[in-house]
């Protein structure tokens, strides 16, 4: 069967790339299945998309925020209507199991409703003036044209974290999705069109990081780049934006950890660690890749963990019985395999997994066995570097403070968790774990959209997505002083 071709969405029209080139999107559970053909967009296409966003900006900015909210509410309603179809296609292009792709779409729905409500808030401040007959307030203004560059692991949720808050605040957008998952964002564009978003307010160009992404972030009419992806690419984004003194928000890698104390409910902790480490095949920025276990329970916990991991069923994510889908592509499998070799060379003990999985129905895809290393020292590369696959390091600790120290000894700071029955230990962990997100008696994954999402250190550059925090990224503050005294009053000078 010939795969369908999908076009760019620019200024409300569906357009082929000016260069006439396309690329294939394949199913990682079956590399022979081409999910679709997408446009290899050129500089000319990017210029056209940015011009469309710039032209649409004045009209969208002038649209009252509650009206913008009504459109976004309709977008969320359409996402509800198409949820199952979107989830199925997402599993085909990205591989994660259908329960999780439904969750990915649901996250976009939640974000849509949340942002729609913000249309009637978008609050600023009113504060007293130091002078009489003078009024002081601050209001939120849109930043302008936003370039959104997104990764493949949350093909719809992450684009929605950027688009909904950017749009409610009155910005217009050009989005370039990851080349491994352009179909989910294509569907998002269709839904925006169906819901009546005016032409040019959101534009979509597909293509490679360097061929399409770089010209987009370098475009002088782009006012802010909102990027989610690897720390290496994020660093490039920062360098490019700095040259033009352009704003940028970065959400990057993680090396997340769960601390299991000697008083923890061990079965609950095992479930949380297995879900955090092997859910989404370990390809979440918040995936648990280190578990720090109190030495008193290390043996028992590790044996329960390995036993539970053996039960996981690998396969096509569309099969309801599958627990763990494939990795995203062959390159990623090479990388994960390479880290397993590094782990063995470093002297860690391979307890389970450690290589590609080709048995059963998995021979056509890029599957990898859920892998656990024991006897891992905190400084080993497998305990320090982001692997982005189903590989978990078990590290022993002597105490709560020792465990926290191990977790904080990381270049990243996204998500952490502690399993304990002791409220004092839980609150110490909340205070001292240096991460943007901390869970108590729950895994490192499962953020809800009404709270800020993001991390410290190498994970981000101080911005947060989701919640009302996202508005800080997508708005500029304007402070307004209204003097109704009828005379020249001088702040800081007149008594
Ligand atoms: P990636 O390779 O950095 O790619 C991310 C996006 O950047 C893709 O759209 C990519 O396009 C584009 N890109 C690549 N090189 C570029 C360049 N030179 N200029 C402009 N754009 C460029 O990351 P990924 O492999 O897709 O995603 C996995 C990473 O994302 C992991 O490190 C994970 O931790 C991180 N992540 C972080 C969060 C968070 O919120 N902190 C959430 C999810 C994922 P192509 O696809 O065409 O290469």
XYZ file of C-alpha atoms in Angstrom, residues 145-378:
234
model
C 5.658 35.037 16.888
C 6.611 31.815 18.664
C 8.687 29.014 17.132
C 7.794 25.696 18.801
C 10.280 22.856 18.294
C 9.130 19.600 19.816
C 10.412 16.046 20.496
C 8.911 12.682 19.574
C 8.242 11.116 22.969
C 5.025 13.063 23.684
C 3.929 13.726 20.109
C 0.753 15.638 20.965
C 0.995 16.512 24.669
C 4.187 18.558 24.348
C 3.016 20.527 21.291
C -0.193 21.235 23.239
C 1.785 22.504 26.270
C 3.306 25.082 23.953
C 0.420 25.943 21.628
C -2.450 26.358 24.084
C -0.753 28.800 26.485
C 0.930 30.650 23.608
C -2.418 31.072 21.828
C -4.495 32.092 24.819
C -1.933 34.807 25.496
C -2.388 36.189 21.968
C 0.764 34.901 20.254
C 0.914 33.246 16.855
C 2.985 30.114 16.248
C 5.062 28.138 13.781
C 5.587 24.558 14.938
C 8.200 22.107 13.714
C 7.531 18.649 15.155
C 10.106 15.883 15.578
C 10.695 14.029 12.304
C 9.833 10.721 14.005
C 6.316 11.897 14.933
C 4.928 14.521 12.535
C 1.563 12.770 12.121
C 0.228 13.573 15.601
C 0.909 17.283 15.062
C -0.655 17.080 11.582
C -3.825 15.814 13.328
C -3.554 18.673 15.810
C -3.491 21.141 12.881
C -6.586 19.498 11.393
C -8.374 19.909 14.707
C -7.344 23.583 14.976
C -8.700 24.145 11.467
C -11.932 22.270 12.273
C -12.410 24.366 15.423
C -12.190 27.606 13.424
C -8.794 28.983 14.398
C -8.134 31.918 12.013
C -5.630 31.253 9.190
C -1.971 31.886 9.994
C -2.413 31.817 13.776
C -0.734 28.399 13.845
C 1.501 27.136 11.039
C 3.122 23.729 10.706
C 6.317 22.887 8.834
C 7.893 19.452 8.910
C 11.512 18.630 8.165
C 14.883 17.934 9.717
C 16.414 19.711 12.691
C 19.112 21.449 10.675
C 17.153 21.919 7.405
C 13.941 23.270 8.957
C 14.486 23.747 12.703
C 17.597 25.925 12.483
C 16.214 28.381 9.876
C 13.069 28.627 11.988
C 14.810 29.539 15.202
C 17.173 31.891 13.326
C 14.350 33.762 11.602
C 14.521 37.435 12.676
C 10.715 37.704 12.928
C 10.547 34.874 15.485
C 10.358 36.519 18.907
C 10.601 33.458 21.152
C 11.734 29.868 20.669
C 10.008 27.295 22.838
C 12.098 24.132 22.639
C 11.759 20.676 24.166
C 14.349 18.028 23.373
C 17.835 16.882 24.252
C 20.285 18.986 26.210
C 22.725 18.960 23.269
C 20.163 20.458 20.874
C 18.893 22.814 23.593
C 22.384 24.195 23.986
C 22.524 24.906 20.224
C 19.127 26.609 20.408
C 20.424 28.819 23.238
C 23.527 29.789 21.254
C 21.529 30.695 18.153
C 18.970 32.713 20.112
C 21.611 34.540 22.133
C 23.197 35.875 18.938
C 19.941 37.685 18.154
C 19.063 38.479 21.793
C 15.939 36.404 21.220
C 13.929 34.867 24.063
C 14.019 31.088 24.443
C 12.625 28.496 26.820
C 14.293 25.109 27.057
C 12.927 21.842 28.457
C 15.628 19.194 28.185
C 16.933 15.910 29.531
C 16.616 14.168 32.877
C 18.261 11.493 35.032
C 15.412 10.959 37.421
C 15.571 8.902 40.575
C 13.372 7.181 43.119
C 14.575 6.845 46.730
C 13.216 3.768 48.519
C 13.595 3.990 52.291
C 13.698 1.036 54.690
C 10.159 1.839 55.949
C 8.620 1.943 52.457
C 5.719 -0.197 51.258
C 7.957 -2.359 49.063
C 5.303 -3.679 46.712
C 4.046 -0.164 46.061
C 7.609 1.025 45.477
C 8.299 -1.824 43.037
C 5.192 -0.924 41.032
C 6.243 2.742 40.954
C 9.797 1.944 39.872
C 8.700 -0.488 37.136
C 6.171 2.034 35.795
C 8.713 4.872 35.941
C 11.576 2.908 34.396
C 9.809 0.889 31.708
C 6.633 2.877 30.940
C 7.011 4.515 27.488
C 9.984 2.104 27.146
C 11.978 4.446 29.394
C 11.638 7.237 26.833
C 10.159 9.891 29.077
C 12.112 12.931 30.175
C 10.826 12.031 33.659
C 11.604 8.285 33.362
C 13.102 6.699 36.464
C 16.600 5.633 35.468
C 18.075 5.379 38.989
C 16.592 3.745 42.050
C 18.396 4.500 45.304
C 17.580 1.817 47.847
C 18.308 1.774 51.580
C 20.892 -0.944 52.221
C 18.660 -2.684 54.830
C 16.104 -3.604 52.164
C 18.338 -3.683 49.081
C 18.356 -7.459 48.611
C 14.640 -7.967 49.115
C 13.669 -4.946 47.000
C 15.987 -5.905 44.123
C 14.656 -9.430 43.996
C 11.022 -8.215 43.921
C 11.949 -5.675 41.237
C 13.605 -8.225 38.947
C 10.709 -10.664 39.454
C 8.141 -8.007 38.486
C 10.214 -6.863 35.484
C 10.310 -10.445 34.133
C 6.507 -10.325 33.834
C 6.499 -7.388 31.396
C 5.266 -8.257 27.935
C 6.932 -6.608 24.951
C 5.097 -6.079 21.689
C 3.158 -3.826 19.389
C 1.597 -1.027 21.417
C -1.731 -1.534 19.654
C -2.009 -4.971 21.284
C -3.892 -4.460 24.545
C -1.735 -7.079 26.307
C 1.521 -5.217 25.617
C 3.234 -3.535 28.562
C 6.318 -2.225 26.762
C 6.477 -1.041 23.152
C 9.538 -0.523 20.936
C 12.189 2.186 21.091
C 11.684 5.052 18.657
C 14.237 4.010 16.024
C 17.334 1.941 15.256
C 19.717 4.734 16.206
C 18.178 4.907 19.670
C 18.481 1.132 20.049
C 22.199 1.370 19.184
C 22.599 4.072 21.798
C 20.815 2.076 24.524
C 22.771 -1.043 23.640
C 25.984 0.975 23.838
C 25.102 2.089 27.372
C 24.488 -1.514 28.424
C 28.014 -2.370 27.264
C 29.349 0.642 29.160
C 27.524 -0.574 32.297
C 29.113 -4.026 32.084
C 32.556 -2.508 31.403
C 32.149 -0.195 34.388
C 31.619 -3.236 36.626
C 27.877 -2.986 37.232
C 26.008 -6.275 37.572
C 23.554 -6.989 34.759
C 20.512 -8.454 36.562
C 18.069 -8.699 33.650
C 17.823 -7.653 29.996
C 20.781 -5.901 28.386
C 20.045 -6.264 24.687
C 17.659 -6.120 21.759
C 14.485 -8.206 21.860
C 13.551 -9.962 18.624
C 11.441 -12.874 19.848
C 7.744 -13.407 19.163
C 6.213 -10.667 17.071
C 9.071 -8.293 17.813
C 11.479 -9.179 14.991
C 10.311 -6.420 12.659
C 10.639 -3.570 15.132
C 13.217 -1.924 17.401
C 12.486 -3.602 20.720
C 14.814 -3.656 23.713
C 14.621 -5.837 26.818
C 13.807 -4.043 30.072
C 17.222 -3.885 31.719
C 18.314 -3.604 35.346
C 21.849 -3.108 36.597
C 22.730 -3.819 40.252
C 25.873 -2.749 42.173
C 25.884 0.580 40.396
C 28.172 3.272 41.804
C 26.703 6.801 41.684
